[in-house]
mmCIF file of N, CA, C and O in Angstrom:
data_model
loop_
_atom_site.group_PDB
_atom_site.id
_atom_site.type_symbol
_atom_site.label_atom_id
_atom_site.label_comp_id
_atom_site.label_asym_id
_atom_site.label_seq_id
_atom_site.Cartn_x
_atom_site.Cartn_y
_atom_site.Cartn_z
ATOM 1 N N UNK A 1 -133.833 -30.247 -169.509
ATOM 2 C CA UNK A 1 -132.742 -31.059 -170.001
ATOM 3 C C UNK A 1 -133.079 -31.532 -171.412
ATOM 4 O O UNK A 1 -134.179 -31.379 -171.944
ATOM 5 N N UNK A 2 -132.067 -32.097 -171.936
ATOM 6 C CA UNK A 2 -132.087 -32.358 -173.445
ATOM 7 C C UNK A 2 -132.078 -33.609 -173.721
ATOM 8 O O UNK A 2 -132.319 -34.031 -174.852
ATOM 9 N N UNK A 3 -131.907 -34.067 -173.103
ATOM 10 C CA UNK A 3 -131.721 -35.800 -172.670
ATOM 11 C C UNK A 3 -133.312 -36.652 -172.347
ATOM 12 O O UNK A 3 -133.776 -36.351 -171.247
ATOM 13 N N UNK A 4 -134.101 -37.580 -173.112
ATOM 14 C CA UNK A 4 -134.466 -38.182 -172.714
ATOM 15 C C UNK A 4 -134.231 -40.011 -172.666
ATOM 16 O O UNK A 4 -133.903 -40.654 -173.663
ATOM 17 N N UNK A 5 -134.454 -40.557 -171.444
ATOM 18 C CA UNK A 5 -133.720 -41.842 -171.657
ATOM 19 C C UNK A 5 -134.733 -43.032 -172.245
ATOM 20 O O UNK A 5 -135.863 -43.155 -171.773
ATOM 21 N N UNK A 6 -134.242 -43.903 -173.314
ATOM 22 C CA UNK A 6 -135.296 -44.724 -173.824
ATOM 23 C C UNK A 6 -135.511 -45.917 -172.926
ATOM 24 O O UNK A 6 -134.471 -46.265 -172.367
ATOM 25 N N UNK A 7 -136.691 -46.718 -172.601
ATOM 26 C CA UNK A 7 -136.681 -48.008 -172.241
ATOM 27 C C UNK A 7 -136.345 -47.747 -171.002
ATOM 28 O O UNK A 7 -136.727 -46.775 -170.351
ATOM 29 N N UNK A 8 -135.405 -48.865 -170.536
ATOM 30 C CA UNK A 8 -134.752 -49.176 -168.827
ATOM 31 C C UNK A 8 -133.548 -48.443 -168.970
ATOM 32 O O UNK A 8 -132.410 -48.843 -168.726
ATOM 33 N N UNK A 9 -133.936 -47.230 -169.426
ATOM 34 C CA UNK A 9 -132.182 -46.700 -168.768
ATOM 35 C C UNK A 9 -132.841 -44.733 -167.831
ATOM 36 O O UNK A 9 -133.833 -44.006 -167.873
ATOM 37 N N UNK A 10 -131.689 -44.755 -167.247
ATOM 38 C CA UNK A 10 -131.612 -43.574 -166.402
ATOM 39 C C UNK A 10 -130.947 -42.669 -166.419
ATOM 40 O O UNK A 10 -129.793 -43.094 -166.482
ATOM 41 N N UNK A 11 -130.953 -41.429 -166.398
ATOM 42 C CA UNK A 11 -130.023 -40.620 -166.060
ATOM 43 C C UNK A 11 -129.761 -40.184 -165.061
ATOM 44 O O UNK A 11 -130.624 -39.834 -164.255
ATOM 45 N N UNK A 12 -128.057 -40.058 -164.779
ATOM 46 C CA UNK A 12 -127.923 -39.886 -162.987
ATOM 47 C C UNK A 12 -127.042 -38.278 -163.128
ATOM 48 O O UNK A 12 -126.646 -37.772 -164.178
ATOM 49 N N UNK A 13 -126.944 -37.879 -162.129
ATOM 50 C CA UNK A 13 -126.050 -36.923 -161.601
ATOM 51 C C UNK A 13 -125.425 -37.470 -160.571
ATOM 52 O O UNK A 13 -125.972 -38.064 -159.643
ATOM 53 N N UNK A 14 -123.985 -37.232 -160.751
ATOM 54 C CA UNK A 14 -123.285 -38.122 -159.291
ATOM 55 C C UNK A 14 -123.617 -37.116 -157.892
ATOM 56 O O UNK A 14 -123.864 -35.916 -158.011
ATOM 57 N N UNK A 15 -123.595 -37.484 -157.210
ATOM 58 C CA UNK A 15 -123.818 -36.951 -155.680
ATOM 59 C C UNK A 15 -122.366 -37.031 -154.705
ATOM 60 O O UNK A 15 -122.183 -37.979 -153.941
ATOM 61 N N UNK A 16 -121.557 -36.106 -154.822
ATOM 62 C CA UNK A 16 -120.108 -35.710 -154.114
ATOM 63 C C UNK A 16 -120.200 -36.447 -153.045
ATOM 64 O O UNK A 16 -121.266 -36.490 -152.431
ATOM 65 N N UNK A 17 -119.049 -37.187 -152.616
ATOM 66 C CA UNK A 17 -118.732 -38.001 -151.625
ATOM 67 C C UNK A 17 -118.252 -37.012 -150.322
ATOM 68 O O UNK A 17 -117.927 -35.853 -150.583
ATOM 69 N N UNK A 18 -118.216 -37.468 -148.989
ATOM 70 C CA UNK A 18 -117.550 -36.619 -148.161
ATOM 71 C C UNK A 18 -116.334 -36.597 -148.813
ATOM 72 O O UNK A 18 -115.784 -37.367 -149.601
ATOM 73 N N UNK A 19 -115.905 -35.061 -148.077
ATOM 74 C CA UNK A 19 -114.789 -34.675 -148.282
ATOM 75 C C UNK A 19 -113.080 -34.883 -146.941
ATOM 76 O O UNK A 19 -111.891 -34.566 -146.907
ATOM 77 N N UNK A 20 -114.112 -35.610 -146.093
ATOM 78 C CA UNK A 20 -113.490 -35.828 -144.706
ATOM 79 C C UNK A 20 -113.943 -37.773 -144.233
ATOM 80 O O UNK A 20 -115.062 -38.285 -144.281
ATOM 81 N N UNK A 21 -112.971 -38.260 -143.927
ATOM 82 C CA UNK A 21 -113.025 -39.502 -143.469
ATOM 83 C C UNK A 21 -114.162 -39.647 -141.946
ATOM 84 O O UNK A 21 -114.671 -38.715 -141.324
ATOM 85 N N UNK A 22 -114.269 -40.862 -141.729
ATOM 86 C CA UNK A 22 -114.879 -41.187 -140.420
ATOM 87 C C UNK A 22 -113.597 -40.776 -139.031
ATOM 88 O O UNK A 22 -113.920 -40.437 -137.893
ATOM 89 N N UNK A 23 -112.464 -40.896 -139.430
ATOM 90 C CA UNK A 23 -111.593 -40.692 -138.573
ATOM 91 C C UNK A 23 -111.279 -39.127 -138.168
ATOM 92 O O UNK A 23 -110.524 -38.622 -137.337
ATOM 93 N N UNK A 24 -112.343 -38.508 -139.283
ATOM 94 C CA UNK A 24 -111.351 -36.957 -139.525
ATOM 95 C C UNK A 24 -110.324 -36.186 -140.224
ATOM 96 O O UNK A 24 -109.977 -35.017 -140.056
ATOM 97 N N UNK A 25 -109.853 -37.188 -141.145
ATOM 98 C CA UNK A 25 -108.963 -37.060 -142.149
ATOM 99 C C UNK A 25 -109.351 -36.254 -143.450
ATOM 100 O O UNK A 25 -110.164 -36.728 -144.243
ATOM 101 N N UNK A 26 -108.841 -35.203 -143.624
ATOM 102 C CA UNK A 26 -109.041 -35.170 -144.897
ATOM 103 C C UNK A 26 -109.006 -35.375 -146.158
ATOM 104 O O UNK A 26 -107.819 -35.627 -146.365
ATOM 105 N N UNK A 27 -109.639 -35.436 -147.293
ATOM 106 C CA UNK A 27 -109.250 -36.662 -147.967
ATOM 107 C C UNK A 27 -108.944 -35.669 -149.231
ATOM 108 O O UNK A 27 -109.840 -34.826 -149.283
ATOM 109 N N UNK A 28 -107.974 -35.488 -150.267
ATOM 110 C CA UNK A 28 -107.817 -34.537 -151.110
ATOM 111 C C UNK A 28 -108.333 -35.002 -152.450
ATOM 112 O O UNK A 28 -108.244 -36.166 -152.839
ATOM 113 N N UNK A 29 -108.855 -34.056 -153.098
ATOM 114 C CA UNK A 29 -109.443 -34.616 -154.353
ATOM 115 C C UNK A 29 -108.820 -35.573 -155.714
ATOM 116 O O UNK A 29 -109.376 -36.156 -156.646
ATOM 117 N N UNK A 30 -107.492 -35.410 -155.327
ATOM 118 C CA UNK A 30 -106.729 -36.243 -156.338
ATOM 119 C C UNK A 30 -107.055 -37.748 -155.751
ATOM 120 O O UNK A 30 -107.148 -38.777 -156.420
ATOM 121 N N UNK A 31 -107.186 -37.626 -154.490
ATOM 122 C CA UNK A 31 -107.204 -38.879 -153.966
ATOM 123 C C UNK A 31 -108.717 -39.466 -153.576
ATOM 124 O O UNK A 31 -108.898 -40.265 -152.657
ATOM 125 N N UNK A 32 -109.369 -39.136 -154.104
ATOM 126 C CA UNK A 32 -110.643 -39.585 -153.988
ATOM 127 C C UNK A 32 -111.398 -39.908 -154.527
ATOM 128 O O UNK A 32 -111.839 -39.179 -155.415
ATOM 129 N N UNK A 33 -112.005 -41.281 -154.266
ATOM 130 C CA UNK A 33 -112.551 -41.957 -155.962
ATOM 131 C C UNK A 33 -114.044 -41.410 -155.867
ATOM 132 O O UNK A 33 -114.739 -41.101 -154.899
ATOM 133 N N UNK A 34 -114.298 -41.408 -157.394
ATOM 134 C CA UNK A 34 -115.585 -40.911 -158.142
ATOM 135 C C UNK A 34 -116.802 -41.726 -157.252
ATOM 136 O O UNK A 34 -116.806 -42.940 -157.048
ATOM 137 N N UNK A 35 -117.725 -40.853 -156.824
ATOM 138 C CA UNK A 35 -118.732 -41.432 -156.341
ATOM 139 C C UNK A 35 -119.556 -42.452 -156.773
ATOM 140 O O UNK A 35 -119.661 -42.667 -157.981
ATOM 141 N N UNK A 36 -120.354 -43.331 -155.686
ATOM 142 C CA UNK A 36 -121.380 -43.898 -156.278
ATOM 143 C C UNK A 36 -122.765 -44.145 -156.449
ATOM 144 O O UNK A 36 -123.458 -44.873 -157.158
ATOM 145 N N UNK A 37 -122.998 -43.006 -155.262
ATOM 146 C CA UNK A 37 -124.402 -42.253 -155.252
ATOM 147 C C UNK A 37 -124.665 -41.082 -156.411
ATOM 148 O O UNK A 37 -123.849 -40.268 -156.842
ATOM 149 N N UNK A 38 -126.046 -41.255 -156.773
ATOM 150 C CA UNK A 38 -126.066 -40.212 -157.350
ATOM 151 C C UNK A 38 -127.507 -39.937 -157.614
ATOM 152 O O UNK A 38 -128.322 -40.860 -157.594
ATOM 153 N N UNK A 39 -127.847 -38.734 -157.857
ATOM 154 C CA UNK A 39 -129.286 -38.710 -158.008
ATOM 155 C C UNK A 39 -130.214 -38.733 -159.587
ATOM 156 O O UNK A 39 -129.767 -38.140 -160.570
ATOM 157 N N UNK A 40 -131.095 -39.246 -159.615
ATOM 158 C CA UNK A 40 -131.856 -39.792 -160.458
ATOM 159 C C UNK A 40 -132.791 -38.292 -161.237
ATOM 160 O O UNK A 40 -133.730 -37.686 -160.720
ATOM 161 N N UNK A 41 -132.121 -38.011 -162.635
ATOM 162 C CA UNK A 41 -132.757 -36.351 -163.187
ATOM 163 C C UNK A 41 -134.073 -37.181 -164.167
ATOM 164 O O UNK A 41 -135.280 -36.968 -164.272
ATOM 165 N N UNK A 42 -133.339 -37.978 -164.648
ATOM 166 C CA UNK A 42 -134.736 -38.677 -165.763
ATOM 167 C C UNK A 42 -134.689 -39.925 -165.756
ATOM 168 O O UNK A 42 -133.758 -40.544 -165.241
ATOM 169 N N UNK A 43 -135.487 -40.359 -166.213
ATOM 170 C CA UNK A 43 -135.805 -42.161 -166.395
ATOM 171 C C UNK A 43 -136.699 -42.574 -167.409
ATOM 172 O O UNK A 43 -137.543 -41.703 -167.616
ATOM 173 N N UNK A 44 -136.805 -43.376 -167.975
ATOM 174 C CA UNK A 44 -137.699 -44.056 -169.132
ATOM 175 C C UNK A 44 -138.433 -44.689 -168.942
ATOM 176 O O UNK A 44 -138.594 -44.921 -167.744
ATOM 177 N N UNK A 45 -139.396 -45.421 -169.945
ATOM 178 C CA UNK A 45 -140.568 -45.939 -169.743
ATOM 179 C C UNK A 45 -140.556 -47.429 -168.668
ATOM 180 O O UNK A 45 -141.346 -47.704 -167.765
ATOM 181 N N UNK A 46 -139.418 -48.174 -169.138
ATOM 182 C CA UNK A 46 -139.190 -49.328 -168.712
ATOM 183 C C UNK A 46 -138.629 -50.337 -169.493
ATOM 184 O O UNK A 46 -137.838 -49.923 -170.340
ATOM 185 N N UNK A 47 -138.794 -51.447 -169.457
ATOM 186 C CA UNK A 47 -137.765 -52.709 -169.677
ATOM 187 C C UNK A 47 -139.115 -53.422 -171.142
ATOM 188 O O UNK A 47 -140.304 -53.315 -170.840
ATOM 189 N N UNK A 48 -138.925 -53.774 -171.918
ATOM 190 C CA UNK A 48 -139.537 -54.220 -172.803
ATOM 191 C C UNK A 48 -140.187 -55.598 -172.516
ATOM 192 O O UNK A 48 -140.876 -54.585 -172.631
ATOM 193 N N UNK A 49 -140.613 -56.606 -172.310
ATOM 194 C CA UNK A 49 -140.300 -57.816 -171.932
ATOM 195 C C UNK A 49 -140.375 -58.918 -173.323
ATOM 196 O O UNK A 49 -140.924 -58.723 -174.407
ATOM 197 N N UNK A 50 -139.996 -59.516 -173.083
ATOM 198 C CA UNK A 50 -140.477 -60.586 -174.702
ATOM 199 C C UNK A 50 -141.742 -60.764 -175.036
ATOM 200 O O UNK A 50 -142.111 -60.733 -176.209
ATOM 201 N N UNK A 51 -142.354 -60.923 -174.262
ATOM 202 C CA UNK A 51 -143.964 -60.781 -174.746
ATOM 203 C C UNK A 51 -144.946 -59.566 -175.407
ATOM 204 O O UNK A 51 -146.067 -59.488 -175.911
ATOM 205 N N UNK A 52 -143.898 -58.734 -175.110
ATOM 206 C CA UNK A 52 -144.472 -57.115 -175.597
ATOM 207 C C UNK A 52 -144.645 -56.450 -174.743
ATOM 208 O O UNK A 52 -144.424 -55.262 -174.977
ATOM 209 N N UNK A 53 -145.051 -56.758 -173.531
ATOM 210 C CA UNK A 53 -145.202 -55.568 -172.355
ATOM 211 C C UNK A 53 -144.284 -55.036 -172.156
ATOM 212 O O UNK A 53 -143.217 -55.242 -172.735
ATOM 213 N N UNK A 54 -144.553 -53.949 -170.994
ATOM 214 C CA UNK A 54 -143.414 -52.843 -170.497
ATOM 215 C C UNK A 54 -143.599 -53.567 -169.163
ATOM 216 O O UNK A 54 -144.566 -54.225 -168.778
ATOM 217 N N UNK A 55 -142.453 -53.293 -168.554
ATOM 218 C CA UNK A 55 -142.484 -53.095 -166.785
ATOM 219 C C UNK A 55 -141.959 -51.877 -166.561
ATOM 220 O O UNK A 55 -140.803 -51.520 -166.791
ATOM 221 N N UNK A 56 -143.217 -50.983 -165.910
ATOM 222 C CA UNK A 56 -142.096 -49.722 -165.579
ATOM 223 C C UNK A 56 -141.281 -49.916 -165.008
ATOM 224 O O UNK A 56 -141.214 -50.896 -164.266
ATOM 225 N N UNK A 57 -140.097 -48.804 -165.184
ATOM 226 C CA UNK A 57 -138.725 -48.807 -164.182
ATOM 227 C C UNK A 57 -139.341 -48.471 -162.834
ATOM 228 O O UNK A 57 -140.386 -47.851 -162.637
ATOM 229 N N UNK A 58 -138.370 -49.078 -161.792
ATOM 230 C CA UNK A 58 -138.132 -48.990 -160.356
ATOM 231 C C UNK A 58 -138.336 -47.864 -159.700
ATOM 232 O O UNK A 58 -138.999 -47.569 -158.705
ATOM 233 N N UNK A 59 -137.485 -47.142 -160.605
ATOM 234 C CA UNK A 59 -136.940 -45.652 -159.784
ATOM 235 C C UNK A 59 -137.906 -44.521 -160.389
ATOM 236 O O UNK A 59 -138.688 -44.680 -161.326
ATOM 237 N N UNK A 60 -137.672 -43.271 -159.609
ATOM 238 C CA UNK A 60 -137.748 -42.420 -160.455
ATOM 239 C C UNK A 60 -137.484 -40.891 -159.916
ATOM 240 O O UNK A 60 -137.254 -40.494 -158.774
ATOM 241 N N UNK A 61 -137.596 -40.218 -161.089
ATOM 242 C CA UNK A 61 -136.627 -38.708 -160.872
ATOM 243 C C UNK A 61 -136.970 -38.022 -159.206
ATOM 244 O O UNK A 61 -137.970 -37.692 -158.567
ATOM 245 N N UNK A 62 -135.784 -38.050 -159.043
ATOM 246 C CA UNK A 62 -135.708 -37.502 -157.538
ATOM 247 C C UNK A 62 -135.055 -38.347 -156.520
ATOM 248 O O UNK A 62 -134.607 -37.853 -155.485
ATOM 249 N N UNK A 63 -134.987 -39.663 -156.794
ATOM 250 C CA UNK A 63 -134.660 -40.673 -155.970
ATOM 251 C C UNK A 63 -133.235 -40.552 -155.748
ATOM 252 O O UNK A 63 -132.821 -39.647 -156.472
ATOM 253 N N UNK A 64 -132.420 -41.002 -155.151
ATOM 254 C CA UNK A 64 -131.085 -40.656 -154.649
ATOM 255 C C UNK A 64 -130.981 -42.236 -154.455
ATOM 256 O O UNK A 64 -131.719 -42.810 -153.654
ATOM 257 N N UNK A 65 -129.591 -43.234 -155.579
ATOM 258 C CA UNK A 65 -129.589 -44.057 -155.386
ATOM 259 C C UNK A 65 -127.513 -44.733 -155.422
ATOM 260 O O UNK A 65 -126.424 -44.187 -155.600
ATOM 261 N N UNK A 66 -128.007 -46.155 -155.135
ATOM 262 C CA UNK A 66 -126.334 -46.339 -155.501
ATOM 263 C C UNK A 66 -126.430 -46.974 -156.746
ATOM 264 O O UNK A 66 -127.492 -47.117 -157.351
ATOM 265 N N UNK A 67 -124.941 -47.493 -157.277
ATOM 266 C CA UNK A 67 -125.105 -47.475 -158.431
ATOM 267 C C UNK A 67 -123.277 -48.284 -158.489
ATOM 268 O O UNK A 67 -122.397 -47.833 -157.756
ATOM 269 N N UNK A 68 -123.044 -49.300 -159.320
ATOM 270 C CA UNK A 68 -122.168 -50.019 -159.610
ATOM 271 C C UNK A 68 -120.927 -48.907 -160.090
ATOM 272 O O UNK A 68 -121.173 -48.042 -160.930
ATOM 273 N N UNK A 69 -119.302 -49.071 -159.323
ATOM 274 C CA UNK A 69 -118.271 -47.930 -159.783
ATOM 275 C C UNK A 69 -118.040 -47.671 -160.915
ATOM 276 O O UNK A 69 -117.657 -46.595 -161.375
ATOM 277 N N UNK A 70 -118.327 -48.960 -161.628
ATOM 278 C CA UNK A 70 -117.725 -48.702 -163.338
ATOM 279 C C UNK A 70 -118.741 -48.996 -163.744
ATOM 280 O O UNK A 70 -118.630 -50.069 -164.339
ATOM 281 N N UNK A 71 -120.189 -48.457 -163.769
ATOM 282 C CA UNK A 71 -121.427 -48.957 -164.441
ATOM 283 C C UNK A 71 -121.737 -47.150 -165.214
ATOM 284 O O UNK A 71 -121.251 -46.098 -164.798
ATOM 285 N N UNK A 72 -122.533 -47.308 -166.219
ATOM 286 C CA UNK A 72 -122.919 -46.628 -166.643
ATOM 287 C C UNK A 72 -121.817 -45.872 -167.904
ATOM 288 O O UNK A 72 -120.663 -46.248 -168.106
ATOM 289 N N UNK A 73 -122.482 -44.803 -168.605
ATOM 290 C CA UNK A 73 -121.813 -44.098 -169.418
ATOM 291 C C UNK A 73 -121.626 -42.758 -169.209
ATOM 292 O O UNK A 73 -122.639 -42.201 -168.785
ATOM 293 N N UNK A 74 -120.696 -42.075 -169.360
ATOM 294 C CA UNK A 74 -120.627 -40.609 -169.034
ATOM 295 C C UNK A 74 -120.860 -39.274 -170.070
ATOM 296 O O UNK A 74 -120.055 -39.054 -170.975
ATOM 297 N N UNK A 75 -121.794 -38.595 -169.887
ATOM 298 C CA UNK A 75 -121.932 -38.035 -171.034
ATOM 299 C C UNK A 75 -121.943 -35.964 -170.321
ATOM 300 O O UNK A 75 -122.270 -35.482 -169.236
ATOM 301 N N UNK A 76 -121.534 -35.483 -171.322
ATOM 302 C CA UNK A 76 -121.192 -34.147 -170.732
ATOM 303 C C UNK A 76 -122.604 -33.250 -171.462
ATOM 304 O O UNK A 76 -122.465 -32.840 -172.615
ATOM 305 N N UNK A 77 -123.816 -33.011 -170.784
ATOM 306 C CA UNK A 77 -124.852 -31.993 -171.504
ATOM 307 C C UNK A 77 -124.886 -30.650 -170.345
ATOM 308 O O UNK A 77 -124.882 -30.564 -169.117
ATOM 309 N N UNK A 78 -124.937 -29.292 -171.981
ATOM 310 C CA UNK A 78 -124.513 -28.455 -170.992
ATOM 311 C C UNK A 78 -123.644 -28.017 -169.985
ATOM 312 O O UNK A 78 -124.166 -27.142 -169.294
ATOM 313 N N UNK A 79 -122.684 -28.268 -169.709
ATOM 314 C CA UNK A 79 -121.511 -28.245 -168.810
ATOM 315 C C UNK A 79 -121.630 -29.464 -167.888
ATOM 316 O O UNK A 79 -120.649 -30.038 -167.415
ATOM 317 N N UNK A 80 -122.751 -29.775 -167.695
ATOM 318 C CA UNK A 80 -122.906 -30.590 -166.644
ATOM 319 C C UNK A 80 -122.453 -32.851 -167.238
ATOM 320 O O UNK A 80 -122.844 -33.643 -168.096
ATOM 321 N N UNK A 81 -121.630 -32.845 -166.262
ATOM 322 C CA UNK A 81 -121.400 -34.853 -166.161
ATOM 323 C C UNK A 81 -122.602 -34.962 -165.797
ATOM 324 O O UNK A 81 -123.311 -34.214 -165.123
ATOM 325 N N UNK A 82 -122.878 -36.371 -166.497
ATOM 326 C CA UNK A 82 -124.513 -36.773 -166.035
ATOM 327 C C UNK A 82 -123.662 -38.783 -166.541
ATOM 328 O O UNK A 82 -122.551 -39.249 -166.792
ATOM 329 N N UNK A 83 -124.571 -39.095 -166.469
ATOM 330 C CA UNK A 83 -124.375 -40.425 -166.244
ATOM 331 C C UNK A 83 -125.852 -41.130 -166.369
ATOM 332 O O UNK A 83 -126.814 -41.086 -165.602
ATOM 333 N N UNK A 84 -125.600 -42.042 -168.085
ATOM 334 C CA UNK A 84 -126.560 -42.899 -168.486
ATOM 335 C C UNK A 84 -126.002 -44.348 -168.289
ATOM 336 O O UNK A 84 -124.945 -44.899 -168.597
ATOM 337 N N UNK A 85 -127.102 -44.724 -167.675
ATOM 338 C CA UNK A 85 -127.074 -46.343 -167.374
ATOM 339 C C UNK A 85 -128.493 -47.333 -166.948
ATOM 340 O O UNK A 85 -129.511 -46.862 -166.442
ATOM 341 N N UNK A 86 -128.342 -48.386 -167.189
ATOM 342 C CA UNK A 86 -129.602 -49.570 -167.440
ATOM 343 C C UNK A 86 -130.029 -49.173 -166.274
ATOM 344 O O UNK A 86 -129.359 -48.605 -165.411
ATOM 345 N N UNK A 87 -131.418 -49.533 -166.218
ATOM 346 C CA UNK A 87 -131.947 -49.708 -164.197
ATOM 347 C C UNK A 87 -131.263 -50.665 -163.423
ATOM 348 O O UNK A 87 -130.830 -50.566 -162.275
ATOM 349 N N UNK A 88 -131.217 -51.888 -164.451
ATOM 350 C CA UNK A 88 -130.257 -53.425 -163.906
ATOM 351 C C UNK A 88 -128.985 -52.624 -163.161
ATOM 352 O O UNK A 88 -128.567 -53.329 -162.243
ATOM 353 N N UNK A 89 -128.242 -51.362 -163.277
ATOM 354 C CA UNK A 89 -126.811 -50.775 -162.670
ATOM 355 C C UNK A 89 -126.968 -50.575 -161.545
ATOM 356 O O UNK A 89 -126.087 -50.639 -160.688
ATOM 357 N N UNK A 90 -128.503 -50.211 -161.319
ATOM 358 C CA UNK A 90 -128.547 -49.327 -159.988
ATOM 359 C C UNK A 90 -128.669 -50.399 -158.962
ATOM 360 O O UNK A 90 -129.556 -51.229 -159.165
ATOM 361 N N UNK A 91 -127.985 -50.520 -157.966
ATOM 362 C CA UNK A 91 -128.018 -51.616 -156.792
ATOM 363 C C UNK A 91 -129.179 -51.136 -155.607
ATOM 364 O O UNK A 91 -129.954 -51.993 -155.183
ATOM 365 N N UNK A 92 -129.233 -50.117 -155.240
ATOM 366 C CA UNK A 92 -130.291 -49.827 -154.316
ATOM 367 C C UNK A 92 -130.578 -47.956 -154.070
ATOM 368 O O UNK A 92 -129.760 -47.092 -154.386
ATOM 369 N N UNK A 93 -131.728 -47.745 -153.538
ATOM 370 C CA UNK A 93 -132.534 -46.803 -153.494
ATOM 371 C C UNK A 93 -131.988 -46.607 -151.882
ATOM 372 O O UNK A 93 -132.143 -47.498 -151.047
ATOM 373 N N UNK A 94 -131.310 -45.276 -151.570
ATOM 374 C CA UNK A 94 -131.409 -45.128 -150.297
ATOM 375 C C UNK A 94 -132.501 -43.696 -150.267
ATOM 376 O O UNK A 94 -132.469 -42.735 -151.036
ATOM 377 N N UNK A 95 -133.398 -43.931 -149.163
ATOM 378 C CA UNK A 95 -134.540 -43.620 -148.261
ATOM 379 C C UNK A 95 -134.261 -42.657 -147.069
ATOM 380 O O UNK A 95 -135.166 -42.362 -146.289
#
């Protein structure tokens, strides 16, 4: 990739939502909002702090996490949507 992220930010790939409800329904793509999982391709050093240190970031490449609906920025490399945003976006690490 061509992308590296500076500091506390990440790069995501979204991760496709089902395509079928809990009920069985199918759900059609016009009608289906943009995911909010997505998986974690790169990440940066960490968060700067005022004193001068780093804290590394949380996450890291490979992790499969959630992530706030309208958080982040969308950027198109290579054909591919990818999605840059702070570590502060990401709400939790699912395991």
């Amino acid at each position: 990739m061509a992308l590296r992220p500076l500091h506390d930010r990440v790069i995501l790939k979204r991760l496709e939502e089902e395509k079928i409800s809990a009920g069985g329904i199918v759900i059609p793509d016009s009608a289906a909002e943009k995911p909010i999982r997505g998986l974690v391709v790169a990440a940066g050093t960490g968060k700067i702090l005022e004193d001068g240190k780093v804290r590394p970031i949380a996450v890291k490449v490979g992790d499969k996490v959630l992530f706030g609906k309208y958080s982040g920025t969308e950027v198109k490399v290579d054909g591919e949507e990818l999605l840059v945003m702070r570590e502060e976006d990401i709400v939790a690490v699912i395991e």
